[in-house]
CSV table of C-alpha atoms in Angstrom, one decimal:
chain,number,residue,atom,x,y,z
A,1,UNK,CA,-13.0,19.9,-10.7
A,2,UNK,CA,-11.9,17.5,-7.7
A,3,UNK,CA,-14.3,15.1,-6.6
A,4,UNK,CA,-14.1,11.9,-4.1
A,5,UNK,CA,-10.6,11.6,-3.6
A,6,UNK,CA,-10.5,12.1,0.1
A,7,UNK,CA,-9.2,9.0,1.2
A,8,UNK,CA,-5.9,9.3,-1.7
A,9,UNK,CA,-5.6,13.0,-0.2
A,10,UNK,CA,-5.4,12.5,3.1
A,11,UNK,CA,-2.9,9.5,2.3
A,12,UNK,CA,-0.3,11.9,0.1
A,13,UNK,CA,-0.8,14.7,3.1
A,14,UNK,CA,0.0,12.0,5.9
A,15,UNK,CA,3.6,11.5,4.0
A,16,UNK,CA,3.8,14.8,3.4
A,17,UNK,CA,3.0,16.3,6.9
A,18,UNK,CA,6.0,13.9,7.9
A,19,UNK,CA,9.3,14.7,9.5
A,20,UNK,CA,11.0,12.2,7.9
A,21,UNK,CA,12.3,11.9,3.9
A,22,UNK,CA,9.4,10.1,2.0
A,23,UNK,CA,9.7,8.6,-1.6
A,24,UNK,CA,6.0,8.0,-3.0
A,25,UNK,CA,5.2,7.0,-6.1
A,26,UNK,CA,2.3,7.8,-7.9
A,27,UNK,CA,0.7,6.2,-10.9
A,28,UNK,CA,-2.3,5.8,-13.2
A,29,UNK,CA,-3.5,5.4,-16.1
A,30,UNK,CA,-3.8,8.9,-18.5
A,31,UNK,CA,-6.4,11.3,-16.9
A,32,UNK,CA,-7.6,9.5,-14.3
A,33,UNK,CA,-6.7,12.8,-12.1
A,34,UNK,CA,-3.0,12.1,-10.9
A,35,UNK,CA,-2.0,16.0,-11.3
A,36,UNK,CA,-5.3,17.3,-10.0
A,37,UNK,CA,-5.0,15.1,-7.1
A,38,UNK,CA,-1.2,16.2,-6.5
A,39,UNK,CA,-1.9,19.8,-6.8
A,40,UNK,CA,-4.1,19.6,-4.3
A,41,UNK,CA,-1.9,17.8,-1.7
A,42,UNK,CA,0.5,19.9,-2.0
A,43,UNK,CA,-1.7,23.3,-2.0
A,44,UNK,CA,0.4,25.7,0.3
A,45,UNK,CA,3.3,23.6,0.7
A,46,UNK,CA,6.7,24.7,-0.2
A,47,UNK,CA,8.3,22.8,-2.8
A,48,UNK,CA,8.5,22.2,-6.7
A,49,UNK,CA,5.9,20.4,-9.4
A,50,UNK,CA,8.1,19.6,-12.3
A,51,UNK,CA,6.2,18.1,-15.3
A,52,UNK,CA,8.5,16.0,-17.5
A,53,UNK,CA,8.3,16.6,-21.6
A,54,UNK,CA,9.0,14.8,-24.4
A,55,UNK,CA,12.1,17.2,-25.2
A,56,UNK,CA,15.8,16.5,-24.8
A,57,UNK,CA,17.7,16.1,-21.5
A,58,UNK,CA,19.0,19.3,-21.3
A,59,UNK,CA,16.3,21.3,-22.4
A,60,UNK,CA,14.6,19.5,-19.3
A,61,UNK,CA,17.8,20.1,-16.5
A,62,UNK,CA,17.7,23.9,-18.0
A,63,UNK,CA,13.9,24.1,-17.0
A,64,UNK,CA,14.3,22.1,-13.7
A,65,UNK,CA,17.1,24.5,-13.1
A,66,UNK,CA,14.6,27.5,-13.3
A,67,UNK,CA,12.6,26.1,-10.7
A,68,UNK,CA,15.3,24.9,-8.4
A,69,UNK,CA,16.2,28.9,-8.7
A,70,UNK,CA,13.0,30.4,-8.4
A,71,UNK,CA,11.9,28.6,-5.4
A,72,UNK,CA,15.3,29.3,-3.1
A,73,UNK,CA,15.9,32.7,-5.1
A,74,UNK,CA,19.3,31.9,-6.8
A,75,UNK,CA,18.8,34.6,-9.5
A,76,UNK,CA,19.4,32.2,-12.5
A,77,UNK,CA,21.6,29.4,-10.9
A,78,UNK,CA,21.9,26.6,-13.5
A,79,UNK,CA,23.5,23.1,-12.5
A,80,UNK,CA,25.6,20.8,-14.8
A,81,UNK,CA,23.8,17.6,-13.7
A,82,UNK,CA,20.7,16.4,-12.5
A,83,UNK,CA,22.7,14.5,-9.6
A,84,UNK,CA,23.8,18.1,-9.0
A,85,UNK,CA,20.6,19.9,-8.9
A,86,UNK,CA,18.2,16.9,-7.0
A,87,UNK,CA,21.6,17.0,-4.4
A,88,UNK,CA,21.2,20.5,-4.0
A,89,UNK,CA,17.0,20.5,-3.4
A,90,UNK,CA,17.1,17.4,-0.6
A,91,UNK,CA,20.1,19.6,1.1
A,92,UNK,CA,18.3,22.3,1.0
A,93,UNK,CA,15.3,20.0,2.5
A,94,UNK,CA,17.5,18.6,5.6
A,95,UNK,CA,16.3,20.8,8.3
A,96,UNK,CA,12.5,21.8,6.9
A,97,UNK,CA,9.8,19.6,4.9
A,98,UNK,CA,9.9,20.6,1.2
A,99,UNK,CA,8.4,18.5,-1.8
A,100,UNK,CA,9.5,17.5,-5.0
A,101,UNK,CA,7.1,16.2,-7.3
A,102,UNK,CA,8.4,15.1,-10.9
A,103,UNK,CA,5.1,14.1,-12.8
A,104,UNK,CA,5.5,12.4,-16.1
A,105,UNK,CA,8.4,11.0,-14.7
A,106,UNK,CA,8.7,8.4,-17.8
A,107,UNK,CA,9.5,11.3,-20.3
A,108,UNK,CA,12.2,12.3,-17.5
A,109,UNK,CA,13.4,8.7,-17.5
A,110,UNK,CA,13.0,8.6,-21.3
A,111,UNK,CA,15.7,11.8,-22.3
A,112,UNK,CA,17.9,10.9,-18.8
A,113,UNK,CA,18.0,7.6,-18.4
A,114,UNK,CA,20.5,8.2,-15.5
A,115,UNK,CA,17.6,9.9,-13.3
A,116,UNK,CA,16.7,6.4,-10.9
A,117,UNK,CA,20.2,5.6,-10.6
A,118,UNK,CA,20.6,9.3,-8.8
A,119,UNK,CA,17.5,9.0,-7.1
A,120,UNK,CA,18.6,5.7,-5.2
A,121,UNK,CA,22.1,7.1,-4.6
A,122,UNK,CA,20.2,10.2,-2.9
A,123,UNK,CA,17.6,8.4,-0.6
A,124,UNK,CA,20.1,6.0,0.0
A,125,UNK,CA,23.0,8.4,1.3
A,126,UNK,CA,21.3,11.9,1.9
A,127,UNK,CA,20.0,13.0,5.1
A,128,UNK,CA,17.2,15.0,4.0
A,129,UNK,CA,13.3,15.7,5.1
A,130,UNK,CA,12.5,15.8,1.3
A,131,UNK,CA,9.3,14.5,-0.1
A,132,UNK,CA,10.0,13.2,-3.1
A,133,UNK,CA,7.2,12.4,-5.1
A,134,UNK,CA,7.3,10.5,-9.0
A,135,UNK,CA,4.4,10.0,-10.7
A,136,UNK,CA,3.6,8.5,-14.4
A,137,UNK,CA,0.7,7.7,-16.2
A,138,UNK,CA,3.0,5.1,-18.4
A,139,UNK,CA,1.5,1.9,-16.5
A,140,UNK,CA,4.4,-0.3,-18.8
A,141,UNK,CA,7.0,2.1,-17.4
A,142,UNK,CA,6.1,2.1,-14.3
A,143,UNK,CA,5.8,-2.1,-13.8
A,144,UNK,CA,9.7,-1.6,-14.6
A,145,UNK,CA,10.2,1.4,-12.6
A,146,UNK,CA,8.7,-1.3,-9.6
A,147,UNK,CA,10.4,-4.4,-10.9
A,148,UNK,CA,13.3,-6.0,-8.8
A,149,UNK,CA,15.9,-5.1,-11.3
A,150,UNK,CA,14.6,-1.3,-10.9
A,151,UNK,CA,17.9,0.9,-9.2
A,152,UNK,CA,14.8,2.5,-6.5
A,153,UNK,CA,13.2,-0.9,-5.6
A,154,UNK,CA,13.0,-1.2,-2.1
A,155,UNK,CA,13.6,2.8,-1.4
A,156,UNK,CA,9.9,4.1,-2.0
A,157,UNK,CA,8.2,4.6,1.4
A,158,UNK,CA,4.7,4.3,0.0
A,159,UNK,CA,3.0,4.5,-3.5
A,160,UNK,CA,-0.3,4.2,-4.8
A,161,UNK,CA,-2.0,3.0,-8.0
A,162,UNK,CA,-4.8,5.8,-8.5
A,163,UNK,CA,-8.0,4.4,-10.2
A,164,UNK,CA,-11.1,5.4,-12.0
A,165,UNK,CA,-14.2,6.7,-9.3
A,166,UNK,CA,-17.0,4.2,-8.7
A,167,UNK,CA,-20.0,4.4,-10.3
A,168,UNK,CA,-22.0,5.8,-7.4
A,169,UNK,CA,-19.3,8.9,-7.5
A,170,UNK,CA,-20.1,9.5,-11.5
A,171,UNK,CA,-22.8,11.6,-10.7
A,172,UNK,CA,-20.6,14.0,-8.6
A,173,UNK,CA,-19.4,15.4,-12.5
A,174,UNK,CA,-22.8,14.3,-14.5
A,175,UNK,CA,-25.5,15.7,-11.2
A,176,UNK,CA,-27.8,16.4,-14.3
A,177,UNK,CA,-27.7,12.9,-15.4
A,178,UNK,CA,-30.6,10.7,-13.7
A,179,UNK,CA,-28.6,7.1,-13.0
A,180,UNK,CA,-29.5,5.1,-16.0
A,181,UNK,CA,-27.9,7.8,-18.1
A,182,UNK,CA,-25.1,7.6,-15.1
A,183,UNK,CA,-24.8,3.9,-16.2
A,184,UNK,CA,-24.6,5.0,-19.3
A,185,UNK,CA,-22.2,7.4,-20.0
A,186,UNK,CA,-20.1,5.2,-17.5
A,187,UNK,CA,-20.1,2.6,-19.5
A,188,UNK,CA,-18.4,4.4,-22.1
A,189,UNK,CA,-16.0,6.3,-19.7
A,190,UNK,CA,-15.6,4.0,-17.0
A,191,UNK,CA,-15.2,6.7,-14.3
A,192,UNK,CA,-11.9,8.1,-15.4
A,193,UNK,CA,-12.6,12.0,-14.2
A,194,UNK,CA,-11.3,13.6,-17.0
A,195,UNK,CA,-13.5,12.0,-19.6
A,196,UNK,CA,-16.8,12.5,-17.5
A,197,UNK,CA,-16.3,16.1,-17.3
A,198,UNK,CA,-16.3,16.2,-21.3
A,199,UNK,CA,-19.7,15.2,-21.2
A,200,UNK,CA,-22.3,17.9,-21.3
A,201,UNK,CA,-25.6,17.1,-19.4
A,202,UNK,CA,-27.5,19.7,-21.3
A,203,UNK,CA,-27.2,17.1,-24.2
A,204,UNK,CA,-28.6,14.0,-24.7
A,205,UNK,CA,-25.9,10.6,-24.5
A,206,UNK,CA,-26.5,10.2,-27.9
A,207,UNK,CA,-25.0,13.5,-29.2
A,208,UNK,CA,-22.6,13.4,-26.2
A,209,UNK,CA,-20.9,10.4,-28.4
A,210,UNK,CA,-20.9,12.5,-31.9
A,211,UNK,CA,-19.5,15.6,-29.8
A,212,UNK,CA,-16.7,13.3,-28.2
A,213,UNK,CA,-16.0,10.5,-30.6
A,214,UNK,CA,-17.1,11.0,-34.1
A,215,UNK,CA,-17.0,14.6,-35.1
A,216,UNK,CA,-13.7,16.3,-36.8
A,217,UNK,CA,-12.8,18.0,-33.6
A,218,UNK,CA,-13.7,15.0,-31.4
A,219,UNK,CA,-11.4,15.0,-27.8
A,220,UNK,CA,-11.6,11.3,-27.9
A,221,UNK,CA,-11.5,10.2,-31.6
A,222,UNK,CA,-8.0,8.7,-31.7
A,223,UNK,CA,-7.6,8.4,-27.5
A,224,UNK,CA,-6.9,4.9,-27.0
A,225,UNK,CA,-4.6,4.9,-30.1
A,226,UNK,CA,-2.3,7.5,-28.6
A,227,UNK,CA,-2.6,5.6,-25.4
A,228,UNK,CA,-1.5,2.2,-26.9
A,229,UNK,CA,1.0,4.5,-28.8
A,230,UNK,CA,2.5,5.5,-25.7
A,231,UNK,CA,2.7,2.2,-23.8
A,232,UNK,CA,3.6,-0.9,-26.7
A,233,UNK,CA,5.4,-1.8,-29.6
A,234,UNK,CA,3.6,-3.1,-32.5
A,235,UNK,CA,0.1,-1.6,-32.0
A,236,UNK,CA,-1.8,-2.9,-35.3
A,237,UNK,CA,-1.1,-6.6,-33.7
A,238,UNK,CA,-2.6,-5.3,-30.2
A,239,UNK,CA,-6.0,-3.2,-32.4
A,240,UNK,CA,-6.6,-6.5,-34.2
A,241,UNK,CA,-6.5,-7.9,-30.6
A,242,UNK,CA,-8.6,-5.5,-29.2
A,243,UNK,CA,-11.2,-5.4,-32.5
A,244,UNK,CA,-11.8,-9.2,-32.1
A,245,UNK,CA,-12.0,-8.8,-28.3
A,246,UNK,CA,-15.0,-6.2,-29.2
A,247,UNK,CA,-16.7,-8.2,-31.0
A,248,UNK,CA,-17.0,-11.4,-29.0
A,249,UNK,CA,-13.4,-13.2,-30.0
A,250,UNK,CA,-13.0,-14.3,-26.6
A,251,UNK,CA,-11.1,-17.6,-26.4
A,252,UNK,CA,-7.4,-17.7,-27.4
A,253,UNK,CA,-7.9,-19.8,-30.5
A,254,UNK,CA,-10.9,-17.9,-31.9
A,255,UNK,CA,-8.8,-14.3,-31.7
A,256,UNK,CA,-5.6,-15.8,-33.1
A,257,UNK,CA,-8.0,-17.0,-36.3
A,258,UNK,CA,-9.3,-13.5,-36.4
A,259,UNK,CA,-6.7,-11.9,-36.6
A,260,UNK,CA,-4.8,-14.4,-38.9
A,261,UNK,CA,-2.6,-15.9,-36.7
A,262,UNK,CA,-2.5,-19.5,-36.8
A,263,UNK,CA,-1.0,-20.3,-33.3
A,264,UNK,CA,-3.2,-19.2,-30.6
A,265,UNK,CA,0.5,-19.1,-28.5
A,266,UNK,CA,1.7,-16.6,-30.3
A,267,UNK,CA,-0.9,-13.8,-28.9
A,268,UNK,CA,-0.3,-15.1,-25.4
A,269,UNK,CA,2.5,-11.8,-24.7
A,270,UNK,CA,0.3,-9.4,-26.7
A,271,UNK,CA,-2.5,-10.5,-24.4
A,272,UNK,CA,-0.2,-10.4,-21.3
A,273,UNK,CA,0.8,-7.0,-22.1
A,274,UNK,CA,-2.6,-5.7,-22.2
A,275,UNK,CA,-3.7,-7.3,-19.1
A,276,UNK,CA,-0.3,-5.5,-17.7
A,277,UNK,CA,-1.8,-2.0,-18.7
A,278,UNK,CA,-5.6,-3.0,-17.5
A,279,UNK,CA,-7.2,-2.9,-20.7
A,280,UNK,CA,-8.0,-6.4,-21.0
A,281,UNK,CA,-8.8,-9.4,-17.9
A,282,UNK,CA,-8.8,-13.1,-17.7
A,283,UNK,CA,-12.3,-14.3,-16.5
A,284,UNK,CA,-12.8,-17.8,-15.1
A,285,UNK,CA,-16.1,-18.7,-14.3
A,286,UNK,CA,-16.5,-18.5,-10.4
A,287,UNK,CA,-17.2,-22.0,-9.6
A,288,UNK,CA,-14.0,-23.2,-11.0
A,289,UNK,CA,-12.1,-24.3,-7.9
A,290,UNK,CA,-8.5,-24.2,-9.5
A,291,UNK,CA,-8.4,-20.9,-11.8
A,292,UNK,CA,-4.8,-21.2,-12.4
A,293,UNK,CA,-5.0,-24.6,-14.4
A,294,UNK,CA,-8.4,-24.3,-16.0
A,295,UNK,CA,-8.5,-23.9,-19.8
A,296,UNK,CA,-12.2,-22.5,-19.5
A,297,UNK,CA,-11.2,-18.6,-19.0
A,298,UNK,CA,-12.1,-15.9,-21.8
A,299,UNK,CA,-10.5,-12.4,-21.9
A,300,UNK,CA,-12.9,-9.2,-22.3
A,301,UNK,CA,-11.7,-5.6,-22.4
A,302,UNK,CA,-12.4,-4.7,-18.9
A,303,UNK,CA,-11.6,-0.9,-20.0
A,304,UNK,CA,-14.8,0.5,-20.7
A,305,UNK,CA,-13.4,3.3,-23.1
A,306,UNK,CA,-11.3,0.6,-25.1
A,307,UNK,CA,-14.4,-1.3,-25.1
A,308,UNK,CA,-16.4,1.2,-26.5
A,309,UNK,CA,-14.2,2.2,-28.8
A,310,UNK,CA,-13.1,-0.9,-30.9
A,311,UNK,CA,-16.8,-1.8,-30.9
A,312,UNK,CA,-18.1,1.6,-32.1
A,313,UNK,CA,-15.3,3.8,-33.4
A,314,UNK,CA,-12.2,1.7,-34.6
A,315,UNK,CA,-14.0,-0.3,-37.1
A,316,UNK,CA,-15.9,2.7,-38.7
A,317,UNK,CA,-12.6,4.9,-38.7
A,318,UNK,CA,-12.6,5.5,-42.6
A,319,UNK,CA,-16.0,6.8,-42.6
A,320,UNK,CA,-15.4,9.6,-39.9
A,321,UNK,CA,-12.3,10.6,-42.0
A,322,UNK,CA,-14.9,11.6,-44.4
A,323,UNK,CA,-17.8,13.2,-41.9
A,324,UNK,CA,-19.6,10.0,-42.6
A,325,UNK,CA,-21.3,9.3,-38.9
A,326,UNK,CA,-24.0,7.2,-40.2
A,327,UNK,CA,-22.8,3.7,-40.2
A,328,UNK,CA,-21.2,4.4,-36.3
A,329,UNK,CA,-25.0,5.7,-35.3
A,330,UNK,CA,-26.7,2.6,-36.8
A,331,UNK,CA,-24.7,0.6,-34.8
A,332,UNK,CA,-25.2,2.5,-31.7
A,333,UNK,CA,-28.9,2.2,-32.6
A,334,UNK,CA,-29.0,-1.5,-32.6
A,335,UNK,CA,-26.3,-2.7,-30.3
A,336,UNK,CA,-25.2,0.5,-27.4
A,337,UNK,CA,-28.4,-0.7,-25.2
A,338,UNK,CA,-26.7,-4.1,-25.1
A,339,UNK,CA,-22.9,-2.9,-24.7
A,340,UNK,CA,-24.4,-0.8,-21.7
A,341,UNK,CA,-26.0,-4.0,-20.2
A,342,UNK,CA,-22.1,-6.0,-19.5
A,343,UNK,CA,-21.5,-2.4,-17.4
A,344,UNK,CA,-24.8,-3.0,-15.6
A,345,UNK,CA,-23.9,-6.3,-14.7
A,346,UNK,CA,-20.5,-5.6,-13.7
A,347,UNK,CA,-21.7,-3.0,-11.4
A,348,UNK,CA,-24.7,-4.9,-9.9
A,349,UNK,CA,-22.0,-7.6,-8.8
A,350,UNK,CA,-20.3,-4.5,-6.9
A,351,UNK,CA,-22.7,-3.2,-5.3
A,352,UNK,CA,-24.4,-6.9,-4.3
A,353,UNK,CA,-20.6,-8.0,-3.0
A,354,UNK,CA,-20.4,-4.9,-0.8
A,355,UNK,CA,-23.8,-5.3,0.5
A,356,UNK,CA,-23.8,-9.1,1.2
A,357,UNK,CA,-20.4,-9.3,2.2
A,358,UNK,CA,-19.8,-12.5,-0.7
A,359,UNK,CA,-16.6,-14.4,-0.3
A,360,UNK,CA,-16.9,-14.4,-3.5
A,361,UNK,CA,-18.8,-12.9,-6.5
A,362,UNK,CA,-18.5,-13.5,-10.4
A,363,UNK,CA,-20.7,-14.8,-13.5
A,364,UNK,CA,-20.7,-18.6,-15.0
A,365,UNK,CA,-20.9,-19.6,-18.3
A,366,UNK,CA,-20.5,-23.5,-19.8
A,367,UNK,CA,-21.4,-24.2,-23.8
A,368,UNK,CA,-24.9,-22.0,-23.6
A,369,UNK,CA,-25.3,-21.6,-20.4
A,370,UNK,CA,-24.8,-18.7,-18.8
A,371,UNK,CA,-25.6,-16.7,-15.4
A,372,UNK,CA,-24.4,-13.0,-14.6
A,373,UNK,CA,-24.4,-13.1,-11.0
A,374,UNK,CA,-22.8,-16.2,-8.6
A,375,UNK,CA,-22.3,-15.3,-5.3
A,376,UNK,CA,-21.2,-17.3,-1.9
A,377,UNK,CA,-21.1,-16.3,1.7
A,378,UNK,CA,-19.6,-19.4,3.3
A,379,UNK,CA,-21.7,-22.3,2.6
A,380,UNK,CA,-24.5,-20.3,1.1
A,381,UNK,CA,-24.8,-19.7,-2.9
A,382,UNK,CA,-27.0,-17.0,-4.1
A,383,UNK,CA,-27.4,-17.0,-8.3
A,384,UNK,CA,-28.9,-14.1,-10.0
A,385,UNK,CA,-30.2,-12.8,-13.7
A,386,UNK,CA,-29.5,-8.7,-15.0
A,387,UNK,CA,-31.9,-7.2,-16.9
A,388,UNK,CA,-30.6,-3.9,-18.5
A,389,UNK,CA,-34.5,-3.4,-20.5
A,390,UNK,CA,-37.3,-0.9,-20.5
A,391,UNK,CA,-39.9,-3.5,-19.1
A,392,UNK,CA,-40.2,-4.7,-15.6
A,393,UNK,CA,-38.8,-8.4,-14.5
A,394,UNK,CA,-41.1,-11.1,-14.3
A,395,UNK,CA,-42.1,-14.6,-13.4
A,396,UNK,CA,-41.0,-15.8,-16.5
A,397,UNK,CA,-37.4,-14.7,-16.0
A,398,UNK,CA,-37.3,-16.1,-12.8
A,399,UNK,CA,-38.2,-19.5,-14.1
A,400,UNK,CA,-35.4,-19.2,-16.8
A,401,UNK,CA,-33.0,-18.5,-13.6
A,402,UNK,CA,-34.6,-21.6,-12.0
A,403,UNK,CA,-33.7,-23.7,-15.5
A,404,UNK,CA,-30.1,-22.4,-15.3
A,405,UNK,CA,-29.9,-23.6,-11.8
A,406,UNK,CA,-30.3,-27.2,-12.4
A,407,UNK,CA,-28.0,-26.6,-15.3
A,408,UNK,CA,-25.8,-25.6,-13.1
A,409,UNK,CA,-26.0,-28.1,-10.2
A,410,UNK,CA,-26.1,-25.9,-7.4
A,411,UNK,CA,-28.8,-25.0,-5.3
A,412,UNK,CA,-29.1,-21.6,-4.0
A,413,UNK,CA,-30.3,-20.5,-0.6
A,414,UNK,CA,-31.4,-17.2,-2.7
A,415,UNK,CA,-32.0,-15.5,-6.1
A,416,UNK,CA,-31.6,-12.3,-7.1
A,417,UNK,CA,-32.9,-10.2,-9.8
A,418,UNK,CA,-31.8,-7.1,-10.9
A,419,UNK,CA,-33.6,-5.0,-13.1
A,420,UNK,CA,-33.3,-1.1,-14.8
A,421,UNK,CA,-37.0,-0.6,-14.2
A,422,UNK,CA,-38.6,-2.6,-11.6
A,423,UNK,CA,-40.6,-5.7,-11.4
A,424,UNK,CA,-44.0,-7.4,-11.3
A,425,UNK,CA,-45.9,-7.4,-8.1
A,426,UNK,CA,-46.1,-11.5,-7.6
A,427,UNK,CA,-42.1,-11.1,-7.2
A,428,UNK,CA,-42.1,-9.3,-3.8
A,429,UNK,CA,-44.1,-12.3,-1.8
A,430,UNK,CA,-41.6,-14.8,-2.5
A,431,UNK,CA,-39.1,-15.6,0.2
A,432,UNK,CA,-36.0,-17.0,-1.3
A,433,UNK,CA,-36.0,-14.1,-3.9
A,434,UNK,CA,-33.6,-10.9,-3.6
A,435,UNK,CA,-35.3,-8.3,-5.8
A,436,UNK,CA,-32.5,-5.1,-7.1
A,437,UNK,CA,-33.1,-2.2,-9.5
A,438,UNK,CA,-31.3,0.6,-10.3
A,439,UNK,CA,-33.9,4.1,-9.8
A,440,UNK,CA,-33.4,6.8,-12.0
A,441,UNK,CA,-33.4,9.2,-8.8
A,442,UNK,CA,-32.0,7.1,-6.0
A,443,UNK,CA,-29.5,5.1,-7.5
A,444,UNK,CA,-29.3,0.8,-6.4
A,445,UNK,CA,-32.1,0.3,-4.3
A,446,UNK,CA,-33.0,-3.3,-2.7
A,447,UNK,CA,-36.9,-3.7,-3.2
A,448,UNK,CA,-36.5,-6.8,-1.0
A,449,UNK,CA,-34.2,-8.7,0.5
A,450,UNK,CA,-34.2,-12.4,0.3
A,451,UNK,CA,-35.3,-14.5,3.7
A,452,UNK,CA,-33.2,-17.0,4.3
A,453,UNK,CA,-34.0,-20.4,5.6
């Protein structure tokens, strides 16, 4: 299925419909929907999708060589080279538009390392119409494949990085799913495509989770292993990492003595690495004027599958070698309401800094203080609370919100409260407050908006 792409389709058609040769590069982490999104781009075209393998070099040139034959109908042509057979496609692509995508490009790369070197010598020196197109979902391989040093940098024409959907495009593969369930099963997903349409709507979250991560046959029991696989060295250092990081080992020093390491330095590259691949961030609280000198930043998975997964599956991994679910679902019972509740946040600052147009939006936290939403719109701060509960907001947790304030030394032209279910009614007559929910039905909805002084 192909869903909400139409602004990264009609940006791979514009460089496709050109008359010019185009090298675009493509990338993404694993099923986000590169190939799906490709295939469609090129529907009708006349060209050649080549998927790279992990096999050897020539067992790749022989099957590139196929294609090369079957699409200008050379009855079994073979080249010697791959400079040989990628000359002969962008000669063959000098006086009409033909496209050349080579996806997986890293497992190319990987059994011909030669491959970027002929590519450059070819944009560089051919006069071609080609649209050459690479694509990887290696997000290490590609940083190099970008890098300065790389022989193509500077030759690509356009690329794109192709991300997860938004949460208000989820229910486009989950329309059975009412929004909290939406929240939900995003949470655990975090909108890559591929992963959504697993999910069966007929089921309840719940068994969605045994289905998908705990049972024998279970498509994503091991997942982020073989991705970590795929991308790093070492990957027991970067699981300890990831374990603490589950758990609430935010701060340098606090992971290294987690994992045993008794120099928070030395998990400094580990941590860079995963930032690299957009498993893990570096939050500074917003108010910080100077983030690039200020010790007070933590680092959280911001990959909601990783994060699910060291919190719920990693840890529990010798029981479901044995069919043992039950210590995974108590945990789920006790502590999945309050993983889901960090997506609800992080999503009610989206939708709040696309509605109020903040400068700037993020969360602040000092010793035991702590406040989910800071927003400001040029001299104006607005603070708010998230309530991801079955019982409707009240005066009592806007007076909390009002304690944090003076903690926090700011004063607010307007507060905002966001609940799952609603609020009580003496909210709504107060002027400085902003009142949010999320409705099963309708999605965000603003039950009032703030009037400002």
């Amino acid at each position: 299925m192909f869903y909400n792409r139409i602004e990264e389709l009609n940006t791979l058609k514009k460089y496709l419909n050109s008359d010019n040769l185009e090298f675009f590069i493509l990338y993404g982490r694993r099923r986000v929907g590169k190939t799906a999104l490709l295939k469609k781009a090129v529907y009708g075209k006349k060209g050649i999708f080549f998927v790279g393998r992990q096999v050897t070099g020539s067992t790749l040139l022989d099957a590139f060589s196929n294609e090369v034959a079957r699409l200008f109908n050379l009855h079994g042509a073979t080249f010697k080279s791959w400079e040989d057979a990628l000359r002969f496609v962008f000669q063959k692509a000098k006086d009409e538009n033909i496209y050349l995508v080579l996806d997986e490009f890293q497992y190319l790369v990987e059994a011909s390392p030669e491959l970027p070197s002929i590519i450059q010598m070819l944009v560089d020196h051919e006069e071609s119409k080609i649209k050459l197109i690479l694509c990887s979902s290696s997000m290490s391989f590609m940083e190099k494949l970008l890098a300065y040093k790389s022989p193509v940098f500077g030759r690509k024409t356009g690329y794109m990085k192709l991300n997860p959907v938004k949460f208000e495009h989820s229910n486009d593969f989950l329309p059975d799913y009412d929004f909290h369930n939406l929240m939900k099963a995003y949470a655990i997903t975090g909108g890559v495509p591929q992963y959504l349409n697993l999910f069966d709507t007929k089921k309840s979250i719940s068994q969605n989770i045994i289905d998908l991560f705990l049972s024998s046959s279970a498509p994503l029991k091991e997942e982020p292993l073989f991705i970590l696989s795929q991308e790093l060295r070492e990957p027991k250092i970067y699981q300890s990492i990831l374990e603490a990081l589950a758990f609430g080992y935010n701060r340098p020093g606090d992971i290294a003595s987690k994992i045993g390491f008794s120099d928070s330095r030395k998990i400094q590259p580990y941590l860079h690495n995963l930032i690299t691949l957009n498993i893990v961030q570096k939050e500074i609280p917003v108010t910080i004027k100077n983030p690039i000198r200020t010790r007070k930043g933590i680092y959280v998975i911001s990959d909601p599958l990783f994060r699910f997964w060291y919190r719920f599956v990693f840890p529990y991994l010798q029981y479901l070698e044995f069919g043992h679910i039950e210590p995974v679902i108590e945990q789920l019972e006790k502590n999945f309401e309050q993983f889901v509740s960090f997506q609800f946040e992080k999503e009610a600052r989206i939708f709040l800094s696309s509605t109020l147009g903040f400068d700037r939006i993020g969360r602040f936290w000092e010793n035991d203080l702590e406040i989910d939403i800071i927003g400001k719109k040029r001299d104006q701060w607005f603070i708010g609370e998230c309530k991801w509960r079955n019982r409707n907001i009240t005066q009592s947790d806007l007076n909390t919100l009002y304690k944090k304030e003076k903690a926090l030394g700011v004063k607010p032209s307007c507060y905002i409260l966001v609940s799952k279910t609603g609020f009580k009614n003496n909210l709504e007559i107060m002027q400085n407050i902003m009142l949010v929910k999320l409705d099963r039905d309708k999605g965000w909805i603003i039950d009032k908006k703030c009037v400002l002084n």
